[in-house]
Amino acid sequence: MSLPDKVELAIRQIERDFYIDDDYLIKASEYFLQAMDAGLKAPKQSRENMPMIPAHVSKIPTGKEKGLFLAADLGGTNFRVCSIDLKGDHTFELKQSKYRIPPELMKCKKADDLFSYLASKIEVFLEEHHDTAKVKTSEPLKLGFTFSFPVDQTALGKGTLIRWTKGFDIPDAVDRDVVDLLQANLTVLEVNVKVVALANDTVGTLLSRAYQNDPKLTNSNTVIGCIFGTGTNGAYYETITNIPKLTNPPKAAQGMVINTEWGSFDNTLKILPNTLFDEIVDKETANKGYHLFEKRISGMFLGEILRVALLELFERGLIFQELYKERGGSLPHRITEPWLLDAEVLSYIQIDDSTDLKMLGLILQNTLRLPTTKHERIVIQRLTRAISERAAKLSAIPLATIVRRVKDQYKDDDKDFEVGCDGSVVEFYPGFKEAILKAIEVINPLEGTHKRVYLRIAKDGSGVGAALCAAMA
Ligand code: BGC
């Protein structure tokens, strides 16, 4: 079914603005490689450089690690506490509890407001799952802290917060050591736990996937840990001589895990596509001008890009005109207020093939209280697909580039390359993973070899990864 001419023209223009072609992917991969080197060199963090943070983990697990550890994970809307018993044979036993972070603690004055809450949940977890009398009197339990925000990490158990992302905003915590903040609040509560390691969720995902991967069975080496969820980021193992900014490398270390913070790739927009909608979304965020790559890819932003695009088309008189009149001059608040359109809703819109897109209509009615005409539903689906396709293709750029960068580390074996992935977008968004793989093929990072790249879901890797970090402390 065709759209009215004016609407069709407007949608085509937007689709063109969002379209990523093969040449772009190859050029952007080249630029990403340069951005990695620049970040590994720059002694100080700046908006211009991708952070490329040394994680102070110099070994990738073999699967033989053993012992009981605690892990705590702060990264999005939930705080997870787990205890992990590593069995030393690629397997583990895990107990965990999830606690929703009260929204008022995501944006608050004092760092201790949030960190005392986190400490109290660790205490509750121990009461529920462990013999607290024993915990009190034994050696302190070692805890690995997964903290998924940009941190300037100076040792395995030390790191100061560079800035908040993903909707958190607690200025008092910036420039402070997040391990100290958690430890101090545990001490106040007399919880017998020692925070020994700090890890980004992507570092955790890399380590936990490597622990679980038995290369003899999968014929692949784990080379990247990454997240495509509320936010996006990735970690990989870099050769020590390629990290000039590391002034004091651990003795005998061949390499080190790097938390790239690729969300901040190209903050100065030298190469990233930039539409009017991207600009509007960036202005709405607390970290304006930062993490611009993330703002084109990850779950927190996909729905918001769609929402502002729809509002723009409304302003131009192209959609929702009847509805506006019927409601006496307003639109439903869930479409006019920022951040209320969840990526999950987009995933249903993406695949609806019912007659007249009726399913999609029901979903918009249920989630946004938004009645739509058939034309409007076509517009919404086409925009959704344009936004998600761009996101998936952009996601391939760091993955393919890192594979290309590390391929020489594995030149003496014939194994394939696997990427451990976690996060709602890569796991659940229809077609996202497949679209990433197609774009990786275009960049063709393993040209000249018979090796392949696999994306493997590494569920809840960050907890096990934090335990593995604690095991190294
Ligand atoms: C953070 C990263 C994190 C990623 C995925 C980003 O916003 O800056 O540290 O790894 O989200 O959770």
Short mmCIF file of C-alpha atoms and ligand atoms in Angstrom, two decimals:
data_model
loop_
_atom_site.label_atom_id
_atom_site.label_comp_id
_atom_site.label_asym_id
_atom_site.label_seq_id
_atom_site.Cartn_x
_atom_site.Cartn_y
_atom_site.Cartn_z
CA MET A 1 0.00 0.00 0.00
CA SER A 2 1.35 3.40 -0.91
CA LEU A 3 1.64 6.47 1.25
CA PRO A 4 0.53 9.97 0.26
CA ASP A 5 3.30 11.55 -1.88
CA LYS A 6 4.43 14.11 0.67
CA VAL A 7 4.74 11.49 3.37
CA GLU A 8 6.50 9.04 1.04
CA LEU A 9 9.07 11.68 0.11
CA ALA A 10 9.74 12.56 3.74
CA ILE A 11 10.19 8.92 4.76
CA ARG A 12 12.49 8.18 1.84
CA GLN A 13 14.68 11.10 2.84
CA ILE A 14 14.91 9.80 6.41
CA GLU A 15 15.67 6.28 5.15
CA ARG A 16 18.47 7.72 3.03
CA ASP A 17 19.87 9.63 6.00
CA PHE A 18 19.95 6.44 8.03
CA TYR A 19 21.31 4.21 5.29
CA ILE A 20 24.83 2.82 5.73
CA ASP A 21 26.51 1.49 2.61
CA ASP A 22 29.39 -0.97 2.23
CA ASP A 23 32.02 1.70 1.48
CA TYR A 24 31.11 3.50 4.65
CA LEU A 25 31.62 0.35 6.72
CA ILE A 26 35.11 -0.16 5.33
CA LYS A 27 36.09 3.49 5.79
CA ALA A 28 34.67 3.58 9.32
CA SER A 29 36.57 0.42 10.27
CA GLU A 30 39.80 2.09 9.16
CA TYR A 31 38.95 5.12 11.26
CA PHE A 32 38.04 2.96 14.25
CA LEU A 33 41.47 1.31 14.06
CA GLN A 34 43.15 4.71 14.18
CA ALA A 35 40.89 5.77 17.05
CA MET A 36 41.99 2.69 19.02
CA ASP A 37 45.67 3.59 18.59
CA ALA A 38 45.05 7.22 19.53
CA GLY A 39 43.24 6.11 22.70
CA LEU A 40 45.99 3.65 23.64
CA LYS A 41 48.56 6.42 23.33
CA ALA A 42 46.85 9.42 24.94
CA PRO A 43 48.05 9.67 28.56
CA LYS A 44 44.95 11.64 29.62
CA GLN A 45 41.24 11.11 29.04
CA SER A 46 39.61 13.63 26.76
CA ARG A 47 36.38 13.95 24.85
CA GLU A 48 38.23 13.53 21.55
CA ASN A 49 39.68 10.10 22.36
CA MET A 50 38.09 6.75 22.84
CA PRO A 51 39.04 5.91 26.48
CA MET A 52 40.75 2.50 25.75
CA ILE A 53 41.14 1.76 29.47
CA PRO A 54 43.68 -0.88 30.59
CA ALA A 55 41.70 -3.23 32.82
CA HIS A 56 44.76 -4.52 34.73
CA VAL A 57 43.84 -8.08 33.83
CA SER A 58 46.80 -9.61 32.04
CA LYS A 59 45.59 -13.19 31.57
CA ILE A 60 42.60 -14.72 29.84
CA PRO A 61 41.07 -17.57 31.90
CA THR A 62 41.75 -21.14 30.87
CA GLY A 63 38.70 -22.69 32.51
CA LYS A 64 40.79 -24.18 35.34
CA GLU A 65 40.21 -21.37 37.88
CA LYS A 66 38.64 -22.47 41.20
CA GLY A 67 37.05 -21.09 44.39
CA LEU A 68 34.06 -19.28 45.91
CA PHE A 69 33.72 -15.56 45.17
CA LEU A 70 31.15 -12.81 45.43
CA ALA A 71 30.26 -10.50 42.58
CA ALA A 72 28.23 -7.31 42.54
CA ASP A 73 27.12 -5.73 39.31
CA LEU A 74 25.96 -2.16 38.77
CA GLY A 75 25.36 -1.20 35.18
CA GLY A 76 21.80 -0.29 34.36
CA THR A 77 18.45 -0.46 36.02
CA ASN A 78 19.29 -3.41 38.29
CA PHE A 79 21.92 -4.20 40.89
CA ARG A 80 22.85 -7.87 40.90
CA VAL A 81 24.64 -9.68 43.66
CA CYS A 82 25.89 -13.22 43.12
CA SER A 83 28.11 -15.83 44.65
CA ILE A 84 29.96 -17.99 42.22
CA ASP A 85 31.64 -21.29 42.87
CA LEU A 86 34.16 -21.82 40.07
CA LYS A 87 34.68 -25.56 39.65
CA GLY A 88 37.87 -25.45 37.58
CA ASP A 89 36.43 -27.40 34.63
CA HIS A 90 34.76 -24.60 32.59
CA THR A 91 31.68 -24.88 34.83
CA PHE A 92 30.41 -22.98 37.88
CA GLU A 93 27.53 -22.79 40.32
CA LEU A 94 25.83 -19.46 40.74
CA LYS A 95 23.38 -18.01 43.26
CA GLN A 96 22.06 -14.58 42.56
CA SER A 97 19.57 -11.88 43.50
CA LYS A 98 18.54 -8.82 41.53
CA TYR A 99 17.48 -5.53 43.09
CA ARG A 100 15.90 -2.71 41.11
CA ILE A 101 17.73 0.58 41.64
CA PRO A 102 15.23 3.16 42.93
CA PRO A 103 15.15 5.90 40.21
CA GLU A 104 15.85 8.59 42.82
CA LEU A 105 19.22 6.96 43.52
CA MET A 106 20.26 7.11 39.83
CA LYS A 107 20.22 10.88 40.00
CA CYS A 108 21.03 12.13 43.46
CA LYS A 109 23.34 14.46 45.36
CA LYS A 110 25.58 12.18 47.38
CA ALA A 111 27.55 9.21 46.14
CA ASP A 112 26.93 7.50 49.49
CA ASP A 113 23.17 7.55 48.92
CA LEU A 114 23.69 5.08 46.08
CA PHE A 115 26.66 3.17 47.52
CA SER A 116 25.08 2.63 50.96
CA TYR A 117 22.07 1.15 49.14
CA LEU A 118 24.39 -1.20 47.20
CA ALA A 119 26.20 -2.26 50.40
CA SER A 120 22.89 -2.94 52.12
CA LYS A 121 21.83 -5.24 49.28
CA ILE A 122 25.08 -7.21 49.54
CA GLU A 123 24.31 -7.64 53.24
CA VAL A 124 20.77 -8.83 52.44
CA PHE A 125 22.14 -11.26 49.84
CA LEU A 126 24.55 -12.81 52.32
CA GLU A 127 21.79 -13.17 54.89
CA GLU A 128 19.61 -14.95 52.33
CA HIS A 129 22.16 -17.23 50.72
CA HIS A 130 25.03 -17.80 53.11
CA ASP A 131 25.70 -18.82 56.67
CA THR A 132 26.23 -15.30 58.05
CA ALA A 133 27.73 -16.52 61.33
CA LYS A 134 30.42 -18.29 59.33
CA VAL A 135 30.95 -15.31 57.00
CA LYS A 136 31.40 -13.02 60.04
CA THR A 137 34.17 -15.06 61.58
CA SER A 138 36.02 -16.39 58.54
CA GLU A 139 38.45 -14.59 56.23
CA PRO A 140 36.67 -11.78 54.36
CA LEU A 141 34.88 -13.04 51.25
CA LYS A 142 36.48 -11.64 48.12
CA LEU A 143 34.18 -9.60 45.92
CA GLY A 144 34.60 -8.57 42.28
CA PHE A 145 32.72 -5.37 41.50
CA THR A 146 31.34 -5.04 37.99
CA PHE A 147 30.86 -1.34 37.46
CA SER A 148 29.77 -0.58 33.93
CA PHE A 149 30.63 3.04 33.45
CA PRO A 150 33.83 4.67 32.21
CA VAL A 151 36.42 4.37 34.99
CA ASP A 152 40.04 5.39 35.04
CA GLN A 153 41.46 2.12 36.31
CA THR A 154 44.91 2.27 37.87
CA ALA A 155 45.02 -1.26 39.34
CA LEU A 156 42.83 -4.36 39.41
CA GLY A 157 41.09 -3.06 42.54
CA LYS A 158 41.25 0.68 41.96
CA GLY A 159 39.47 3.07 39.65
CA THR A 160 37.94 6.52 39.62
CA LEU A 161 34.72 7.30 37.82
CA ILE A 162 35.29 9.39 34.68
CA ARG A 163 31.65 10.13 33.98
CA TRP A 164 28.21 8.61 34.29
CA THR A 165 26.30 7.24 31.28
CA LYS A 166 22.92 5.53 30.64
CA GLY A 167 20.84 8.02 32.62
CA PHE A 168 22.81 8.00 35.90
CA ASP A 169 23.85 11.41 37.23
CA ILE A 170 25.51 11.73 40.65
CA PRO A 171 28.16 14.43 40.26
CA ASP A 172 29.56 13.77 43.78
CA ALA A 173 30.84 10.35 42.62
CA VAL A 174 32.78 11.62 39.59
CA ASP A 175 36.59 11.47 40.10
CA ARG A 176 36.18 9.23 43.16
CA ASP A 177 37.38 5.65 43.58
CA VAL A 178 34.30 3.45 43.25
CA VAL A 179 35.95 0.51 45.06
CA ASP A 180 36.60 2.76 48.08
CA LEU A 181 33.03 4.02 47.97
CA LEU A 182 31.61 0.48 48.07
CA GLN A 183 34.16 -0.79 50.62
CA ALA A 184 33.54 2.14 52.99
CA ASN A 185 29.80 1.49 52.97
CA LEU A 186 30.29 -2.25 53.54
CA THR A 187 32.56 -1.44 56.48
CA VAL A 188 29.93 0.86 58.01
CA LEU A 189 27.50 -2.09 57.92
CA GLU A 190 30.20 -4.46 59.28
CA VAL A 191 29.80 -6.80 56.32
CA ASN A 192 32.85 -9.08 56.18
CA VAL A 193 33.55 -8.64 52.49
CA LYS A 194 36.62 -7.26 50.76
CA VAL A 195 36.23 -5.63 47.36
CA VAL A 196 39.35 -6.86 45.57
CA ALA A 197 38.64 -6.29 41.89
CA LEU A 198 36.86 -3.81 39.70
CA ALA A 199 35.69 -4.83 36.25
CA ASN A 200 33.65 -3.38 33.47
CA ASP A 201 30.78 -5.63 32.34
CA THR A 202 32.48 -6.19 28.98
CA VAL A 203 35.68 -7.31 30.68
CA GLY A 204 33.55 -9.68 32.74
CA THR A 205 31.82 -10.96 29.62
CA LEU A 206 35.15 -11.60 27.90
CA LEU A 207 36.56 -13.47 30.90
CA SER A 208 33.45 -15.47 31.62
CA ARG A 209 32.99 -16.53 27.99
CA ALA A 210 36.68 -17.50 27.83
CA TYR A 211 36.29 -19.54 31.06
CA GLN A 212 33.26 -21.39 29.67
CA ASN A 213 34.65 -21.85 26.18
CA ASP A 214 36.45 -25.11 25.68
CA PRO A 215 38.39 -24.48 22.45
CA LYS A 216 38.73 -28.22 21.91
CA LEU A 217 34.95 -28.45 21.58
CA THR A 218 34.15 -25.15 19.83
CA ASN A 219 37.32 -24.86 17.77
CA SER A 220 37.32 -21.14 18.54
CA ASN A 221 39.20 -18.60 20.63
CA THR A 222 37.25 -15.98 22.57
CA VAL A 223 38.59 -12.62 21.40
CA ILE A 224 36.01 -10.00 22.42
CA GLY A 225 33.49 -9.53 25.22
CA CYS A 226 30.78 -7.03 24.37
CA ILE A 227 27.43 -5.63 25.39
CA PHE A 228 24.63 -4.40 23.18
CA GLY A 229 21.95 -3.64 25.74
CA THR A 230 20.94 -0.41 27.49
CA GLY A 231 24.45 0.78 26.59
CA THR A 232 27.16 -0.65 24.39
CA ASN A 233 30.85 -1.39 24.84
CA GLY A 234 33.53 -4.02 24.26
CA ALA A 235 36.76 -5.43 25.70
CA TYR A 236 39.59 -7.40 24.10
CA TYR A 237 43.15 -8.53 24.79
CA GLU A 238 45.86 -6.14 23.52
CA THR A 239 49.57 -6.82 23.19
CA ILE A 240 51.51 -4.92 25.86
CA THR A 241 53.78 -3.08 23.40
CA ASN A 242 50.71 -1.60 21.73
CA ILE A 243 49.66 0.22 24.93
CA PRO A 244 52.13 3.14 25.18
CA LYS A 245 50.09 4.90 27.86
CA LEU A 246 50.61 2.03 30.29
CA THR A 247 53.66 3.37 32.09
CA ASN A 248 54.01 0.58 34.62
CA PRO A 249 53.07 -2.71 32.98
CA PRO A 250 53.00 -5.78 35.23
CA LYS A 251 56.24 -7.75 34.97
CA ALA A 252 56.29 -10.51 32.35
CA ALA A 253 52.80 -9.63 31.10
CA GLN A 254 52.43 -10.26 27.38
CA GLY A 255 49.27 -8.27 27.09
CA MET A 256 46.34 -6.72 28.92
CA VAL A 257 42.58 -6.61 28.59
CA ILE A 258 41.41 -3.22 27.33
CA ASN A 259 37.98 -1.81 28.08
CA THR A 260 37.54 0.23 24.92
CA GLU A 261 34.47 2.28 25.99
CA TRP A 262 33.61 2.31 22.30
CA GLY A 263 30.40 4.14 23.16
CA SER A 264 32.68 7.19 22.97
CA PHE A 265 33.99 6.38 19.47
CA ASP A 266 34.07 9.58 17.40
CA ASN A 267 32.59 12.02 19.91
CA THR A 268 33.65 14.81 17.56
CA LEU A 269 31.54 13.35 14.73
CA LYS A 270 34.27 13.13 12.12
CA ILE A 271 32.68 10.08 10.56
CA LEU A 272 29.51 9.05 12.40
CA PRO A 273 26.20 9.63 10.64
CA ASN A 274 24.41 12.54 12.24
CA THR A 275 20.74 13.27 11.69
CA LEU A 276 18.56 15.96 13.17
CA PHE A 277 17.08 13.26 15.41
CA ASP A 278 20.49 12.22 16.76
CA GLU A 279 21.12 15.84 17.67
CA ILE A 280 17.84 16.20 19.50
CA VAL A 281 18.41 12.96 21.44
CA ASP A 282 21.94 13.98 22.44
CA LYS A 283 20.62 17.31 23.80
CA GLU A 284 18.21 15.42 26.06
CA THR A 285 20.97 13.43 27.78
CA ALA A 286 23.01 14.21 30.89
CA ASN A 287 26.27 13.34 29.04
CA LYS A 288 25.71 15.62 26.04
CA GLY A 289 28.50 15.44 23.45
CA TYR A 290 29.80 12.14 24.84
CA HIS A 291 29.13 8.51 23.96
CA LEU A 292 27.74 9.54 20.57
CA PHE A 293 28.38 6.11 19.06
CA GLU A 294 26.38 4.50 21.89
CA LYS A 295 23.57 6.99 21.27
CA ARG A 296 23.14 5.62 17.74
CA ILE A 297 23.19 1.96 18.74
CA SER A 298 22.07 0.92 22.16
CA GLY A 299 18.71 0.04 23.63
CA MET A 300 18.33 3.17 25.69
CA PHE A 301 18.37 5.32 22.55
CA LEU A 302 16.65 3.39 19.73
CA GLY A 303 13.15 4.15 20.98
CA GLU A 304 14.02 7.75 21.69
CA ILE A 305 15.32 8.28 18.14
CA LEU A 306 12.05 6.89 16.79
CA ARG A 307 9.99 9.05 19.13
CA VAL A 308 11.69 12.31 18.13
CA ALA A 309 11.46 11.37 14.44
CA LEU A 310 7.71 10.81 14.82
CA LEU A 311 7.25 14.12 16.60
CA GLU A 312 9.17 15.89 13.83
CA LEU A 313 6.87 14.35 11.18
CA PHE A 314 3.90 15.44 13.27
CA GLU A 315 5.22 19.02 13.43
CA ARG A 316 5.53 18.95 9.66
CA GLY A 317 1.83 18.03 9.42
CA LEU A 318 2.54 14.54 8.02
CA ILE A 319 1.20 12.22 10.73
CA PHE A 320 -1.10 12.21 13.80
CA GLN A 321 -3.07 15.23 12.50
CA GLU A 322 -6.53 13.70 12.97
CA LEU A 323 -5.63 12.34 16.37
CA TYR A 324 -4.41 15.75 17.48
CA LYS A 325 -7.69 17.35 16.45
CA GLU A 326 -9.81 14.61 18.03
CA ARG A 327 -8.00 15.06 21.34
CA GLY A 328 -8.68 18.79 21.25
CA GLY A 329 -5.07 19.79 20.53
CA SER A 330 -2.77 17.28 22.20
CA LEU A 331 -0.94 13.99 21.66
CA PRO A 332 -0.72 11.17 24.23
CA HIS A 333 1.91 12.03 26.83
CA ARG A 334 3.84 8.83 26.25
CA ILE A 335 4.77 10.08 22.82
CA THR A 336 5.50 13.66 23.85
CA GLU A 337 7.68 12.83 26.87
CA PRO A 338 11.29 11.68 26.40
CA TRP A 339 12.48 8.13 27.13
CA LEU A 340 9.09 6.41 27.37
CA LEU A 341 9.38 4.41 24.16
CA ASP A 342 11.22 1.21 24.98
CA ALA A 343 13.42 -0.66 22.48
CA GLU A 344 11.36 -3.75 23.29
CA VAL A 345 8.37 -2.07 21.61
CA LEU A 346 10.50 -1.44 18.52
CA SER A 347 11.34 -5.11 18.35
CA TYR A 348 7.63 -5.96 17.93
CA ILE A 349 7.15 -3.18 15.39
CA GLN A 350 10.14 -4.46 13.45
CA ILE A 351 8.66 -7.84 12.62
CA ASP A 352 4.94 -7.27 12.39
CA ASP A 353 3.58 -8.71 9.13
CA SER A 354 -0.10 -8.87 10.06
CA THR A 355 -2.75 -7.51 7.67
CA ASP A 356 -2.70 -3.70 7.76
CA LEU A 357 -0.08 -3.96 10.53
CA LYS A 358 -2.88 -4.48 13.03
CA MET A 359 -0.60 -6.13 15.61
CA LEU A 360 1.64 -3.12 15.57
CA GLY A 361 -1.42 -0.93 16.09
CA LEU A 362 -2.42 -2.93 19.16
CA ILE A 363 1.06 -2.72 20.60
CA LEU A 364 1.23 1.05 20.16
CA GLN A 365 -2.21 1.34 21.69
CA ASN A 366 -1.19 -0.77 24.69
CA THR A 367 2.24 0.63 25.35
CA LEU A 368 1.87 4.28 24.31
CA ARG A 369 -1.93 4.71 24.33
CA LEU A 370 -1.44 5.80 20.72
CA PRO A 371 -4.20 5.08 18.19
CA THR A 372 -2.83 4.97 14.62
CA THR A 373 -4.05 4.87 11.03
CA LYS A 374 -2.73 2.33 8.56
CA HIS A 375 -0.52 5.00 6.93
CA GLU A 376 0.95 5.96 10.25
CA ARG A 377 1.74 2.36 11.05
CA ILE A 378 3.58 1.97 7.77
CA VAL A 379 5.59 5.09 8.57
CA ILE A 380 6.40 3.84 12.06
CA GLN A 381 7.55 0.46 10.80
CA ARG A 382 9.74 1.91 8.06
CA LEU A 383 11.40 4.33 10.48
CA THR A 384 11.93 1.58 13.05
CA ARG A 385 13.63 -0.60 10.46
CA ALA A 386 15.84 2.25 9.26
CA ILE A 387 16.93 3.06 12.83
CA SER A 388 17.64 -0.54 13.83
CA GLU A 389 19.42 -1.40 10.59
CA ARG A 390 21.77 1.54 11.03
CA ALA A 391 22.37 0.48 14.64
CA ALA A 392 23.23 -3.10 13.69
CA LYS A 393 25.58 -2.07 10.88
CA LEU A 394 27.36 0.44 13.11
CA SER A 395 27.72 -2.28 15.76
CA ALA A 396 29.72 -4.37 13.30
CA ILE A 397 32.42 -1.70 12.98
CA PRO A 398 34.16 -2.20 16.36
CA LEU A 399 33.73 -5.98 16.24
CA ALA A 400 35.23 -6.43 12.78
CA THR A 401 38.00 -3.94 13.47
CA ILE A 402 39.08 -5.62 16.70
CA VAL A 403 39.04 -9.04 15.05
CA ARG A 404 41.28 -7.63 12.32
CA ARG A 405 43.54 -6.04 14.92
CA VAL A 406 44.07 -9.18 17.00
CA LYS A 407 44.17 -11.78 14.25
CA ASP A 408 47.97 -11.97 14.31
CA GLN A 409 47.89 -12.97 17.98
CA TYR A 410 46.37 -16.24 16.72
CA LYS A 411 48.30 -16.72 13.51
CA ASP A 412 49.80 -19.98 14.74
CA ASP A 413 46.52 -21.78 15.27
CA ASP A 414 43.65 -22.56 12.94
CA LYS A 415 40.76 -21.81 15.30
CA ASP A 416 37.81 -19.55 14.52
CA PHE A 417 37.13 -16.31 16.38
CA GLU A 418 34.23 -16.02 18.79
CA VAL A 419 32.75 -12.89 20.32
CA GLY A 420 30.97 -13.24 23.66
CA CYS A 421 27.92 -10.94 23.61
CA ASP A 422 25.43 -9.96 26.24
CA GLY A 423 22.59 -7.44 26.38
CA SER A 424 18.94 -7.24 25.43
CA VAL A 425 19.44 -5.77 21.96
CA VAL A 426 21.81 -8.40 20.63
CA GLU A 427 19.94 -11.17 22.37
CA PHE A 428 16.33 -10.26 21.63
CA TYR A 429 16.03 -7.65 18.88
CA PRO A 430 14.84 -9.54 15.79
CA GLY A 431 17.49 -9.79 13.12
CA PHE A 432 20.05 -7.65 14.96
CA LYS A 433 22.69 -10.33 15.37
CA GLU A 434 22.29 -11.49 11.78
CA ALA A 435 22.58 -7.92 10.48
CA ILE A 436 25.79 -7.43 12.50
CA LEU A 437 27.25 -10.62 11.01
CA LYS A 438 26.40 -9.52 7.46
CA ALA A 439 28.12 -6.18 7.98
CA ILE A 440 31.16 -7.93 9.51
CA GLU A 441 31.37 -9.97 6.30
CA VAL A 442 31.46 -6.74 4.30
CA ILE A 443 34.43 -5.49 6.32
CA ASN A 444 35.91 -8.98 5.99
CA PRO A 445 38.44 -8.79 8.83
CA LEU A 446 39.77 -12.33 8.36
CA GLU A 447 40.50 -11.93 4.67
CA GLY A 448 43.16 -14.36 3.50
CA THR A 449 42.33 -16.99 6.14
CA HIS A 450 39.69 -19.71 6.32
CA LYS A 451 38.67 -18.61 9.78
CA ARG A 452 35.21 -17.36 10.72
CA VAL A 453 33.70 -14.98 13.26
CA TYR A 454 30.90 -16.21 15.54
CA LEU A 455 28.76 -14.14 17.88
CA ARG A 456 27.91 -16.23 20.94
CA ILE A 457 25.51 -15.06 23.61
CA ALA A 458 27.31 -15.03 26.96
CA LYS A 459 24.40 -14.73 29.37
CA ASP A 460 25.04 -12.85 32.62
CA GLY A 461 28.74 -13.08 31.94
CA SER A 462 29.58 -10.09 34.04
CA GLY A 463 28.96 -11.85 37.38
CA VAL A 464 31.18 -14.82 36.58
CA GLY A 465 33.71 -12.46 35.01
CA ALA A 466 33.90 -10.38 38.18
CA ALA A 467 34.47 -13.57 40.17
CA LEU A 468 37.30 -14.50 37.82
CA CYS A 469 38.82 -11.05 38.35
CA ALA A 470 38.51 -11.55 42.11
CA ALA A 471 40.26 -14.92 41.68
CA MET A 472 43.19 -13.12 40.07
CA ALA A 473 43.53 -10.59 42.91
C1 BGC B 1 29.29 2.26 29.67
C2 BGC B 1 30.20 1.06 29.61
C3 BGC B 1 29.41 -0.23 29.65
C4 BGC B 1 28.31 -0.22 28.60
C5 BGC B 1 27.47 -1.49 28.62
C6 BGC B 1 28.19 2.15 28.62
O1 BGC B 1 27.29 3.21 28.75
O2 BGC B 1 30.02 3.45 29.46
O3 BGC B 1 31.13 1.09 30.69
O4 BGC B 1 30.27 -1.31 29.47
O5 BGC B 1 27.48 0.90 28.79
O6 BGC B 1 26.86 -1.69 29.84
#
